[in-house]
Amino acid sequence: MAKDKSFTHQTILKVAREQFIKYGYSQTSIRTIAKLSGVTSAALYKHAVDKEDLFSQIVSPFVDSYKKARKSHIQKNVEALHKNTASPVSKSPDTSNQNFDSGFNILQEIVLPYREEIKLICNKAQGTKYENFFHDAINKDVDDTYNSLMSLKKEGKKINVLTKKELHVLISAYYTASLEPILHDYTTEETMRCFKLTVDSFMPGWLKIIGY
């Protein structure tokens, strides 16, 4: 559905967000959202196809930003690995070398600003197409990483190719560490410190494991 920036539309989204956060997707009622928004159910359907569309309108800014950033992150690192120019990240992730993307920018610019959306996806999305979002994201990362490592191996580079099970353990651990501060409502300062700890802990070890 086309985005509607009217006051009524923004009111509906605000109310829907509050209801989803409080009750979860499955326990939230369109009628309640309409009533609290000061519109009829019929009028609400001019702003959303259905309840899931409302949920999607709320979380899609994060999802779209994440997918775009993830694509750029993978592309940059695959290029660095193929050129054999990747090197361990520095102790300060925001000043890491230009050849290798540590992923700190995604945590800082994509994850941090979308705390509520992430918590909705993780804890309140049952019954929507987003209920397995991060599970599916991990599986996709596993497949993409495995295929990239295999490609490097076929090029004759001295690279350690991990099994998909091994990759799943490592990538799942990274996602868990990255999302924990968000899911447990850490302050911005605490979250940023944890993001830095995550990058400093995972990235050098990852490069060492694959042979860089």
XYZ file of N, CA and C in Angstrom:
636
model
N 0.844 -1.196 0.000
C 0.000 0.000 0.000
C 0.878 1.244 0.000
N 0.464 2.272 -0.779
C 1.232 3.504 -0.856
C 1.267 4.189 0.507
N 2.404 4.806 0.804
C 2.552 5.457 2.095
C 1.682 6.713 2.159
N 0.990 6.885 3.258
C 0.119 8.023 3.494
C 0.689 8.792 4.680
N 1.080 10.045 4.450
C 1.727 10.821 5.499
C 0.740 11.736 6.238
N -0.548 11.487 6.046
C -1.544 12.329 6.703
C -1.510 12.123 8.210
N -2.084 13.100 8.929
C -2.131 13.013 10.394
C -2.884 11.763 10.841
N -4.006 11.475 10.161
C -4.802 10.304 10.531
C -4.000 9.028 10.359
N -3.287 8.946 9.263
C -2.492 7.742 9.001
C -1.415 7.561 10.072
N -0.738 8.651 10.399
C 0.314 8.572 11.415
C -0.265 8.235 12.786
N -1.469 8.719 13.055
C -2.140 8.382 14.313
C -2.448 6.895 14.377
N -2.951 6.353 13.274
C -3.260 4.917 13.207
C -2.008 4.086 13.438
N -0.913 4.469 12.784
C 0.343 3.728 12.953
C 0.851 3.823 14.388
N 0.710 4.989 14.996
C 1.156 5.173 16.383
C 0.355 4.274 17.320
N -0.955 4.271 17.131
C -1.813 3.436 17.974
C -1.527 1.958 17.734
N -1.386 1.577 16.465
C -1.112 0.176 16.126
C 0.210 -0.274 16.742
N 1.227 0.579 16.652
C 2.522 0.261 17.250
C 2.367 -0.005 18.746
N 1.654 0.881 19.430
C 1.453 0.734 20.876
C 0.723 -0.555 21.210
N -0.284 -0.881 20.413
C -1.060 -2.094 20.659
C -0.232 -3.353 20.385
N 0.547 -3.345 19.311
C 1.391 -4.500 18.981
C 2.451 -4.705 20.062
N 3.033 -3.617 20.540
C 4.049 -3.714 21.588
C 3.441 -4.281 22.875
N 2.243 -3.855 23.181
C 1.606 -4.259 24.440
C 1.024 -5.663 24.381
N 0.374 -5.995 23.261
C -0.373 -7.253 23.190
C 0.172 -8.263 22.180
N 1.070 -7.848 21.309
C 1.531 -8.742 20.261
C 0.584 -8.716 19.080
N 1.059 -9.201 17.952
C 0.257 -9.146 16.728
C -1.040 -9.936 16.858
N -0.936 -11.172 17.322
C -2.097 -12.058 17.327
C -3.206 -11.583 18.255
N -2.853 -10.870 19.325
C -3.844 -10.434 20.312
C -4.316 -8.996 20.092
N -3.841 -8.387 19.028
C -4.247 -7.016 18.725
C -5.435 -7.019 17.777
N -6.391 -6.163 18.056
C -7.622 -6.096 17.270
C -7.645 -4.862 16.373
N -8.036 -5.056 15.113
C -8.212 -3.934 14.189
C -9.259 -2.965 14.740
N -10.331 -3.535 15.309
C -11.388 -2.677 15.857
C -10.854 -1.778 16.953
N -10.001 -2.343 17.803
C -9.424 -1.552 18.896
C -8.524 -0.456 18.351
N -7.718 -0.799 17.367
C -6.839 0.202 16.755
C -7.666 1.334 16.155
N -8.733 0.968 15.450
C -9.602 1.978 14.834
C -10.235 2.869 15.903
N -10.767 2.250 16.939
C -11.442 3.008 18.002
C -10.490 3.975 18.678
N -9.297 3.501 19.041
C -8.323 4.350 19.716
C -7.767 5.433 18.796
N -7.866 5.184 17.494
C -7.387 6.167 16.516
C -8.456 7.191 16.161
N -9.670 6.943 16.627
C -10.754 7.868 16.362
C -11.358 7.748 14.982
N -11.263 6.544 14.386
C -11.841 6.313 13.062
C -12.664 5.030 13.104
N -13.490 4.839 12.099
C -14.231 3.589 11.984
C -13.336 2.525 11.379
N -13.751 1.265 11.538
C -12.983 0.180 10.929
C -12.927 0.345 9.417
N -14.036 0.781 8.831
C -14.080 0.984 7.382
C -13.085 2.059 6.956
N -13.004 3.126 7.740
C -12.068 4.203 7.421
C -10.630 3.742 7.578
N -10.394 2.876 8.577
C -9.025 2.385 8.792
C -8.521 1.620 7.573
N -9.411 0.884 6.918
C -8.996 0.071 5.776
C -8.599 0.907 4.564
N -8.791 2.224 4.649
C -8.265 3.104 3.616
C -6.768 3.350 3.811
N -6.293 2.989 5.002
C -4.891 3.218 5.360
C -4.073 1.933 5.427
N -4.747 0.795 5.424
C -4.047 -0.498 5.480
C -4.956 -1.584 4.918
N -4.370 -2.516 4.205
C -5.144 -3.613 3.629
C -5.747 -4.474 4.727
N -4.943 -4.739 5.750
C -5.381 -5.562 6.870
C -4.426 -5.335 8.044
N -4.593 -6.123 9.082
C -3.768 -5.959 10.284
C -2.293 -6.222 9.991
N -2.018 -7.226 9.188
C -0.620 -7.532 8.880
C 0.025 -6.409 8.079
N -0.746 -5.751 7.233
C -0.224 -4.612 6.490
C 0.173 -3.494 7.438
N -0.624 -3.280 8.483
C -0.268 -2.283 9.492
C 1.059 -2.650 10.158
N 1.183 -3.906 10.547
C 2.421 -4.378 11.183
C 3.597 -4.177 10.236
N 3.390 -4.508 8.976
C 4.446 -4.380 7.972
C 4.863 -2.931 7.785
N 3.892 -2.021 7.759
C 4.213 -0.604 7.604
C 5.074 -0.102 8.763
N 4.894 -0.690 9.924
C 5.656 -0.277 11.104
C 7.087 -0.810 11.063
N 7.262 -2.075 10.694
C 8.596 -2.682 10.770
C 9.382 -2.597 9.460
N 8.705 -2.311 8.347
C 9.398 -2.341 7.054
C 10.528 -1.317 6.922
N 10.461 -0.136 7.565
C 11.620 0.762 7.473
C 12.905 0.108 7.977
N 12.800 -0.630 9.085
C 13.975 -1.360 9.564
C 14.360 -2.468 8.599
N 13.394 -3.267 8.171
C 13.673 -4.406 7.292
C 14.345 -3.943 6.008
N 13.814 -2.893 5.406
C 14.378 -2.386 4.147
C 15.795 -1.852 4.350
N 16.000 -1.113 5.438
C 17.328 -0.561 5.728
C 18.327 -1.673 6.014
N 17.876 -2.678 6.763
C 18.745 -3.811 7.093
C 19.176 -4.557 5.833
N 18.214 -4.858 4.963
C 18.529 -5.613 3.746
C 19.496 -4.854 2.845
N 19.289 -3.559 2.735
C 20.169 -2.731 1.907
C 21.582 -2.697 2.489
N 21.675 -2.490 3.804
C 22.980 -2.428 4.461
C 23.683 -3.780 4.409
N 22.924 -4.848 4.604
C 23.488 -6.195 4.563
C 24.064 -6.496 3.185
N 23.348 -6.123 2.134
C 23.810 -6.352 0.767
C 25.122 -5.624 0.509
N 25.196 -4.370 0.960
C 26.415 -3.587 0.787
C 27.564 -4.178 1.593
N 27.271 -4.615 2.818
C 28.272 -5.216 3.707
C 28.876 -6.470 3.081
N 28.018 -7.344 2.585
C 28.493 -8.594 1.987
C 29.291 -8.320 0.720
N 28.794 -7.416 -0.114
C 29.475 -7.108 -1.367
C 30.880 -6.578 -1.117
N 31.000 -5.668 -0.150
C 32.309 -5.091 0.142
C 33.281 -6.142 0.662
N 32.809 -7.022 1.540
C 33.705 -8.028 2.105
C 34.056 -9.119 1.115
N 33.106 -9.493 0.262
C 33.405 -10.488 -0.775
C 34.463 -9.943 -1.725
N 34.341 -8.681 -2.105
C 35.333 -8.065 -2.987
C 36.703 -8.030 -2.331
N 36.733 -7.692 -1.028
C 37.997 -7.646 -0.305
C 38.639 -9.024 -0.217
N 37.814 -10.035 0.041
C 38.339 -11.395 0.156
C 38.844 -11.905 -1.189
N 38.117 -11.612 -2.254
C 38.544 -12.058 -3.576
C 39.834 -11.379 -4.009
N 40.027 -10.148 -3.581
C 41.246 -9.415 -3.932
C 42.389 -9.735 -2.984
N 42.062 -10.533 -1.958
C 43.056 -10.920 -0.963
C 43.638 -9.698 -0.256
N 42.781 -8.687 -0.019
C 43.251 -7.474 0.634
C 42.667 -7.311 2.022
N 41.842 -8.254 2.450
C 41.236 -8.129 3.771
C 42.291 -8.274 4.851
N 42.156 -7.532 5.886
C 43.063 -7.648 7.017
C 42.260 -7.443 8.293
N 42.771 -7.901 9.427
C 41.989 -7.806 10.664
C 41.559 -6.380 10.962
N 40.385 -6.244 11.542
C 39.890 -4.917 11.907
C 40.729 -4.358 13.036
N 40.770 -3.048 13.129
C 41.537 -2.405 14.187
C 40.780 -2.495 15.508
N 41.394 -2.025 16.538
C 40.754 -2.079 17.852
C 39.544 -1.152 17.929
N 39.481 -0.150 17.080
C 38.333 0.753 17.027
C 37.557 0.476 15.762
N 36.385 -0.182 15.849
C 35.664 -0.610 14.684
C 35.265 0.516 13.747
N 35.042 1.724 14.280
C 34.631 2.815 13.410
C 35.794 3.372 12.597
N 37.024 2.943 12.891
C 38.180 3.380 12.113
C 38.896 2.189 11.503
N 38.185 1.088 11.268
C 38.785 -0.119 10.710
C 39.219 0.134 9.283
N 40.078 -0.732 8.752
C 40.637 -0.505 7.434
C 39.543 -0.452 6.373
N 39.838 0.228 5.280
C 38.835 0.495 4.261
C 38.507 -0.736 3.424
N 39.333 -1.741 3.467
C 39.097 -2.922 2.633
C 38.045 -3.849 3.212
N 37.942 -3.883 4.526
C 37.052 -4.844 5.171
C 36.025 -4.126 6.029
N 34.758 -4.459 5.837
C 33.658 -3.852 6.585
C 33.364 -4.699 7.815
N 33.604 -4.153 8.982
C 33.442 -4.907 10.228
C 31.981 -5.157 10.585
N 31.072 -4.392 9.969
C 29.663 -4.523 10.307
C 29.237 -3.588 11.423
N 30.189 -2.830 11.985
C 29.870 -1.912 13.066
C 28.882 -0.847 12.605
N 29.019 -0.433 11.344
C 28.121 0.604 10.822
C 26.669 0.122 10.800
N 26.460 -1.172 10.525
C 25.097 -1.710 10.521
C 24.516 -1.680 11.931
N 25.330 -2.050 12.905
C 24.861 -2.040 14.292
C 24.540 -0.621 14.747
N 25.388 0.314 14.370
C 25.227 1.693 14.815
C 24.124 2.421 14.060
N 24.062 2.238 12.746
C 23.165 3.045 11.911
C 21.839 2.360 11.601
N 21.777 1.036 11.683
C 20.557 0.308 11.322
C 19.895 -0.337 12.540
N 20.674 -0.983 13.378
C 20.089 -1.686 14.525
C 19.685 -0.706 15.622
N 20.582 0.182 16.009
C 20.326 1.087 17.136
C 19.082 1.965 16.947
N 18.869 2.569 15.783
C 17.704 3.466 15.635
C 16.357 2.740 15.572
N 16.388 1.424 15.387
C 15.142 0.680 15.203
C 14.902 -0.313 16.337
N 15.087 0.119 17.559
C 14.936 -0.778 18.707
C 13.523 -1.369 18.780
N 12.521 -0.509 18.706
C 11.143 -0.992 18.848
C 10.774 -1.953 17.730
N 11.181 -1.628 16.512
C 10.868 -2.497 15.382
C 11.512 -3.871 15.551
N 12.745 -3.890 16.026
C 13.441 -5.155 16.237
C 12.753 -5.981 17.324
N 12.349 -5.304 18.405
C 11.660 -6.024 19.480
C 10.300 -6.541 19.018
N 9.635 -5.789 18.168
C 8.372 -6.265 17.605
C 8.596 -7.528 16.776
N 9.622 -7.503 15.940
C 9.912 -8.656 15.085
C 10.314 -9.867 15.925
N 11.118 -9.643 16.945
C 11.620 -10.758 17.761
C 10.565 -11.322 18.708
N 9.729 -10.449 19.272
C 8.857 -10.874 20.362
C 7.363 -10.822 20.086
N 6.952 -10.077 19.056
C 5.526 -9.825 18.874
C 5.009 -10.138 17.478
N 5.789 -10.806 16.653
C 5.439 -10.969 15.241
C 4.784 -12.310 14.902
N 4.498 -13.134 15.895
C 3.899 -14.436 15.618
C 2.586 -14.269 14.865
N 2.482 -14.966 13.745
C 1.298 -14.863 12.909
C 1.486 -13.966 11.703
N 2.687 -13.322 11.612
C 2.995 -12.479 10.458
C 4.120 -13.116 9.652
N 4.398 -12.549 8.490
C 5.483 -13.053 7.652
C 6.855 -12.754 8.248
N 6.875 -11.972 9.334
C 8.150 -11.592 9.949
C 8.517 -12.462 11.147
N 7.692 -13.431 11.507
C 7.940 -14.172 12.742
C 9.241 -14.966 12.703
N 9.728 -15.305 11.522
C 11.001 -16.025 11.407
C 12.059 -15.168 10.729
N 11.912 -13.855 10.821
C 12.782 -12.952 10.067
C 14.254 -13.179 10.360
N 14.638 -13.172 11.628
C 16.060 -13.302 11.965
C 16.549 -14.732 11.763
N 15.699 -15.703 11.977
C 16.064 -17.091 11.688
C 16.380 -17.238 10.204
N 15.532 -16.665 9.360
C 15.754 -16.732 7.915
C 16.986 -15.925 7.507
N 17.203 -14.794 8.193
C 18.373 -13.963 7.894
C 19.660 -14.717 8.195
N 19.683 -15.438 9.307
C 20.857 -16.232 9.668
C 21.107 -17.317 8.624
N 20.057 -18.011 8.226
C 20.208 -19.070 7.226
C 20.727 -18.513 5.907
N 20.250 -17.338 5.532
C 20.720 -16.722 4.291
C 22.185 -16.333 4.414
N 22.565 -15.794 5.578
C 23.966 -15.447 5.809
C 24.854 -16.687 5.751
N 24.353 -17.779 6.302
C 25.107 -19.043 6.257
C 25.338 -19.462 4.814
N 24.288 -19.473 4.011
C 24.404 -19.885 2.611
C 25.330 -18.958 1.829
N 25.153 -17.650 2.005
C 25.967 -16.690 1.261
C 27.436 -16.783 1.656
N 27.687 -16.945 2.960
C 29.068 -17.038 3.437
C 29.721 -18.322 2.935
N 28.993 -19.423 3.019
C 29.524 -20.699 2.546
C 29.858 -20.630 1.057
N 28.953 -20.081 0.269
C 29.174 -19.976 -1.178
C 30.374 -19.080 -1.489
N 30.544 -18.012 -0.720
C 31.688 -17.117 -0.932
C 33.000 -17.819 -0.607
N 33.013 -18.570 0.492
C 34.222 -19.305 0.862
C 34.558 -20.374 -0.170
N 33.541 -21.070 -0.661
C 33.766 -22.082 -1.689
C 34.311 -21.456 -2.969
N 33.804 -20.280 -3.309
C 34.281 -19.582 -4.499
C 35.753 -19.218 -4.363
N 36.129 -18.752 -3.188
C 37.528 -18.428 -2.933
C 38.406 -19.672 -3.026
N 37.907 -20.765 -2.485
C 38.651 -22.024 -2.526
C 38.889 -22.470 -3.961
N 37.844 -22.337 -4.796
C 37.965 -22.742 -6.202
C 38.932 -21.853 -6.967
N 39.105 -20.621 -6.490
C 40.062 -19.717 -7.117
C 41.494 -20.086 -6.763
N 41.630 -21.018 -5.831
C 42.957 -21.451 -5.432
C 43.506 -20.720 -4.221
N 42.665 -19.912 -3.598
C 43.135 -19.192 -2.418
C 43.180 -20.127 -1.214
N 44.139 -19.878 -0.339
C 44.286 -20.701 0.852
C 43.280 -20.216 1.890
N 42.111 -20.777 1.811
C 41.010 -20.356 2.667
C 40.427 -21.565 3.380
N 40.046 -21.405 4.611
C 39.409 -22.483 5.351
C 37.899 -22.420 5.137
N 37.341 -23.465 4.550
C 35.901 -23.505 4.311
C 35.225 -24.240 5.461
N 34.447 -23.516 6.229
C 33.718 -24.126 7.336
C 32.462 -24.819 6.813
N 31.989 -25.806 7.543
C 30.733 -26.446 7.170
C 29.580 -25.483 7.470
N 28.431 -25.751 6.881
C 27.278 -24.894 7.135
C 26.844 -24.962 8.594
N 27.016 -26.105 9.216
C 26.673 -26.220 10.633
C 27.584 -25.344 11.481
N 28.872 -25.349 11.147
C 29.816 -24.514 11.885
C 29.502 -23.030 11.677
N 29.205 -22.684 10.427
C 28.857 -21.296 10.125
C 27.590 -20.876 10.857
N 26.639 -21.788 10.949
C 25.378 -21.474 11.631
C 25.622 -21.147 13.097
N 26.511 -21.888 13.738
C 26.835 -21.630 15.141
C 27.452 -20.241 15.296
N 28.427 -19.916 14.440
C 29.127 -18.645 14.552
C 28.222 -17.462 14.231
N 27.474 -17.571 13.160
C 26.617 -16.466 12.735
C 25.458 -16.275 13.715
N 24.903 -17.368 14.221
C 23.843 -17.259 15.227
C 24.358 -16.556 16.475
N 25.575 -16.897 16.874
C 26.169 -16.273 18.062
C 26.352 -14.778 17.837
N 26.741 -14.382 16.633
C 26.935 -12.967 16.323
C 25.607 -12.210 16.368
N 24.575 -12.798 15.792
C 23.257 -12.164 15.823
C 22.769 -12.030 17.266
N 22.946 -13.094 18.046
C 22.494 -13.056 19.438
C 23.197 -11.947 20.206
N 24.511 -11.873 20.058
C 25.280 -10.844 20.758
C 24.874 -9.448 20.318
N 24.562 -9.296 19.046
C 24.193 -7.979 18.509
C 22.812 -7.536 18.978
N 21.894 -8.488 19.132
C 20.511 -8.148 19.472
C 20.246 -8.087 20.976
N 21.072 -8.726 21.767
C 20.836 -8.779 23.212
C 20.659 -7.398 23.850
N 21.533 -6.426 23.554
C 21.362 -5.109 24.186
C 20.034 -4.447 23.817
N 19.547 -4.725 22.612
C 18.281 -4.158 22.167
C 17.127 -4.826 22.907
N 17.138 -6.146 22.957
C 16.039 -6.897 23.555
C 15.954 -6.706 25.066
N 17.075 -6.324 25.681
C 17.081 -6.135 27.134
C 17.111 -4.658 27.530
N 16.793 -3.800 26.569
C 16.608 -2.370 26.847
C 17.818 -1.706 27.491
N 19.012 -2.008 26.983
C 20.203 -1.311 27.461
C 20.112 0.153 27.029
N 20.780 1.020 27.752
C 20.841 2.418 27.348
C 21.638 2.520 26.045
N 21.556 3.677 25.398
C 22.299 3.879 24.153
C 23.792 3.707 24.384
N 24.291 4.269 25.475
C 25.716 4.159 25.784
C 26.105 2.701 26.025
N 25.308 1.979 26.791
C 25.592 0.570 27.058
C 25.525 -0.244 25.774
N 24.550 0.061 24.936
C 24.385 -0.668 23.671
C 25.579 -0.457 22.761
N 26.035 0.787 22.655
C 27.189 1.077 21.805
C 28.441 0.364 22.313
N 28.616 0.321 23.624
C 29.764 -0.384 24.193
C 29.689 -1.875 23.858
N 28.494 -2.431 23.934
C 28.318 -3.852 23.624
C 28.536 -4.124 22.137
N 28.088 -3.202 21.277
C 28.332 -3.353 19.846
C 29.836 -3.405 19.565
N 30.577 -2.504 20.203
C 32.023 -2.475 20.014
C 32.665 -3.766 20.520
N 32.198 -4.237 21.693
C 32.718 -5.497 22.224
C 32.430 -6.654 21.270
N 31.238 -6.653 20.695
C 30.857 -7.718 19.775
C 31.767 -7.729 18.559
N 31.961 -6.569 17.951
C 32.816 -6.476 16.762
C 34.253 -6.825 17.103
N 34.768 -6.266 18.210
C 36.151 -6.547 18.606
C 36.373 -8.030 18.906
N 35.350 -8.698 19.420
C 35.480 -10.107 19.783
C 35.328 -11.035 18.586
N 34.349 -10.745 17.739
C 34.004 -11.672 16.665
C 34.852 -11.514 15.409
N 35.059 -10.296 14.956
C 35.637 -10.111 13.629
C 37.081 -10.587 13.493
N 37.985 -10.205 14.404
C 39.354 -10.726 14.267
C 39.398 -12.251 14.337
N 38.582 -12.821 15.232
C 38.541 -14.285 15.345
C 38.024 -14.939 14.067
N 37.023 -14.298 13.461
C 36.446 -14.830 12.220
C 37.491 -14.838 11.109
N 38.238 -13.735 10.977
C 39.264 -13.670 9.930
C 40.358 -14.709 10.172
N 40.690 -14.915 11.432
C 41.699 -15.917 11.766
C 41.204 -17.319 11.418
N 39.941 -17.593 11.721
C 39.370 -18.914 11.467
C 39.373 -19.265 9.974
N 39.029 -18.276 9.135
C 38.982 -18.578 7.691
C 40.348 -18.444 7.030
N 41.344 -17.990 7.779
C 42.707 -18.004 7.248
C 43.253 -16.682 6.772
N 42.664 -15.565 7.249
C 43.179 -14.257 6.845
C 43.880 -13.587 8.014
